[in-house]
Amino acid sequence: MTAHPVSLSLTLPLPPGVNNQYVTVGRRRVLSKAAQSFKRDVTKYLNTRRERGELVPAVERAFADSLIGVYLTFYFETPMRRDLDGGLKIALDALATGLGFDDRAVVDLHLVKQIDPLH
């Protein structure tokens, strides 16, 4: 039996840039408040989708048991505002945690920068 591809489209807030994701506390590097807030917001968003029945357990199981392709489009106010890849790691970590998959299962990754001051 052939497994059918599963897809999921989500609209998340723009994650903090890599330079704003960590702070030094004593001798340790820890997530900044902005990064912690982003991860919490993603968790809340996913929970809301679950409560509405828009994110079903079968889809989450499929992600947990599969190799994964991820397509991320980041919307920026201007083309030179930030590096395209600055929010990649935290966005992927938040999705992996929230959806219950191991980010090592991501085998195909696409990043796109869109310019949209109102998005």
Short mmCIF file of C-alpha atoms in Angstrom, two decimals:
data_model
loop_
_atom_site.label_atom_id
_atom_site.label_comp_id
_atom_site.label_asym_id
_atom_site.label_seq_id
_atom_site.Cartn_x
_atom_site.Cartn_y
_atom_site.Cartn_z
CA MET A 1 0.00 0.00 0.00
CA THR A 2 1.35 3.43 -0.96
CA ALA A 3 1.19 6.15 1.66
CA HIS A 4 -0.38 9.37 0.47
CA PRO A 5 1.56 12.59 0.98
CA VAL A 6 0.30 14.70 3.85
CA SER A 7 0.51 18.48 3.73
CA LEU A 8 -0.18 21.19 6.24
CA SER A 9 -0.24 24.93 5.64
CA LEU A 10 0.31 27.23 8.61
CA THR A 11 0.69 30.98 9.02
CA LEU A 12 2.99 31.78 11.91
CA PRO A 13 4.31 35.06 13.25
CA LEU A 14 7.73 36.14 12.02
CA PRO A 15 10.32 34.60 14.34
CA PRO A 16 12.99 36.75 15.93
CA GLY A 17 16.20 37.03 13.93
CA VAL A 18 19.15 34.87 14.90
CA ASN A 19 20.84 37.83 16.62
CA ASN A 20 17.81 38.22 18.91
CA GLN A 21 17.20 34.57 19.77
CA TYR A 22 19.74 34.10 22.55
CA VAL A 23 21.02 36.08 25.51
CA THR A 24 23.89 35.43 27.89
CA VAL A 25 22.96 34.82 31.51
CA GLY A 26 26.06 34.37 33.59
CA ARG A 27 28.14 32.06 31.43
CA ARG A 28 25.20 30.38 29.72
CA ARG A 29 23.42 31.14 26.46
CA VAL A 30 19.66 30.85 26.83
CA LEU A 31 16.65 31.65 24.68
CA SER A 32 15.72 35.32 24.75
CA LYS A 33 12.29 36.45 25.88
CA ALA A 34 11.41 37.13 22.22
CA ALA A 35 12.40 33.58 21.24
CA GLN A 36 10.51 32.05 24.17
CA SER A 37 7.47 34.13 23.24
CA PHE A 38 7.67 32.98 19.60
CA LYS A 39 7.79 29.32 20.63
CA ARG A 40 4.83 29.83 23.00
CA ASP A 41 2.87 31.59 20.25
CA VAL A 42 3.48 28.69 17.85
CA THR A 43 2.32 26.20 20.50
CA LYS A 44 -0.83 28.24 21.17
CA TYR A 45 -1.54 28.52 17.45
CA LEU A 46 -1.18 24.77 16.93
CA ASN A 47 -3.39 24.06 19.94
CA THR A 48 -6.04 26.40 18.53
CA ARG A 49 -5.90 24.54 15.20
CA ARG A 50 -6.33 21.25 17.09
CA GLU A 51 -9.31 22.58 19.06
CA ARG A 52 -10.98 23.68 15.81
CA GLY A 53 -10.38 20.27 14.24
CA GLU A 54 -8.05 21.77 11.63
CA LEU A 55 -5.08 19.76 12.85
CA VAL A 56 -5.99 16.13 13.35
CA PRO A 57 -4.01 13.36 15.07
CA ALA A 58 -3.62 11.36 11.84
CA VAL A 59 -1.72 14.25 10.25
CA GLU A 60 0.54 14.62 13.27
CA ARG A 61 1.23 10.87 13.30
CA ALA A 62 2.13 11.04 9.62
CA PHE A 63 4.71 13.75 10.37
CA ALA A 64 6.16 11.77 13.26
CA ASP A 65 6.58 8.66 11.09
CA SER A 66 7.85 10.21 7.84
CA LEU A 67 10.66 12.02 6.15
CA ILE A 68 9.56 15.62 5.81
CA GLY A 69 9.78 18.41 3.28
CA VAL A 70 9.39 21.93 4.64
CA TYR A 71 8.56 25.03 2.64
CA LEU A 72 8.90 28.28 4.58
CA THR A 73 7.99 31.69 3.23
CA PHE A 74 9.09 34.62 5.38
CA TYR A 75 7.43 37.99 4.83
CA PHE A 76 9.60 41.06 5.43
CA GLU A 77 8.86 44.76 5.25
CA THR A 78 11.86 45.44 3.01
CA PRO A 79 14.25 43.20 1.04
CA MET A 80 17.26 44.11 3.17
CA ARG A 81 15.55 43.98 6.57
CA ARG A 82 17.00 40.59 7.59
CA ASP A 83 18.77 37.53 6.29
CA LEU A 84 16.41 34.94 4.88
CA ASP A 85 17.77 32.13 7.04
CA GLY A 86 17.84 34.03 10.37
CA GLY A 87 14.51 32.62 11.56
CA LEU A 88 14.91 29.14 10.12
CA LYS A 89 16.22 27.22 13.13
CA ILE A 90 13.75 28.57 15.68
CA ALA A 91 10.79 28.19 13.29
CA LEU A 92 11.75 24.60 12.52
CA ASP A 93 12.35 23.81 16.21
CA ALA A 94 8.98 25.30 17.19
CA LEU A 95 7.18 23.30 14.51
CA ALA A 96 9.00 20.08 15.37
CA THR A 97 8.19 20.45 19.06
CA GLY A 98 4.60 21.50 18.44
CA LEU A 99 3.84 18.81 15.87
CA GLY A 100 5.84 16.02 17.48
CA PHE A 101 8.41 15.28 14.80
CA ASP A 102 12.18 15.09 14.94
CA ASP A 103 13.70 17.90 12.88
CA ARG A 104 16.37 15.43 11.71
CA ALA A 105 13.57 13.91 9.59
CA VAL A 106 13.54 17.06 7.42
CA VAL A 107 15.15 15.99 4.15
CA ASP A 108 13.90 18.74 1.85
CA LEU A 109 13.95 22.40 2.84
CA HIS A 110 12.92 25.47 0.85
CA LEU A 111 13.14 29.07 2.02
CA VAL A 112 11.55 32.03 0.28
CA LYS A 113 11.72 35.73 1.12
CA GLN A 114 8.66 37.77 0.17
CA ILE A 115 8.41 41.51 0.52
CA ASP A 116 5.08 42.57 1.97
CA PRO A 117 5.05 45.53 4.37
CA LEU A 118 1.45 44.76 5.40
CA HIS A 119 1.77 40.99 5.92
#
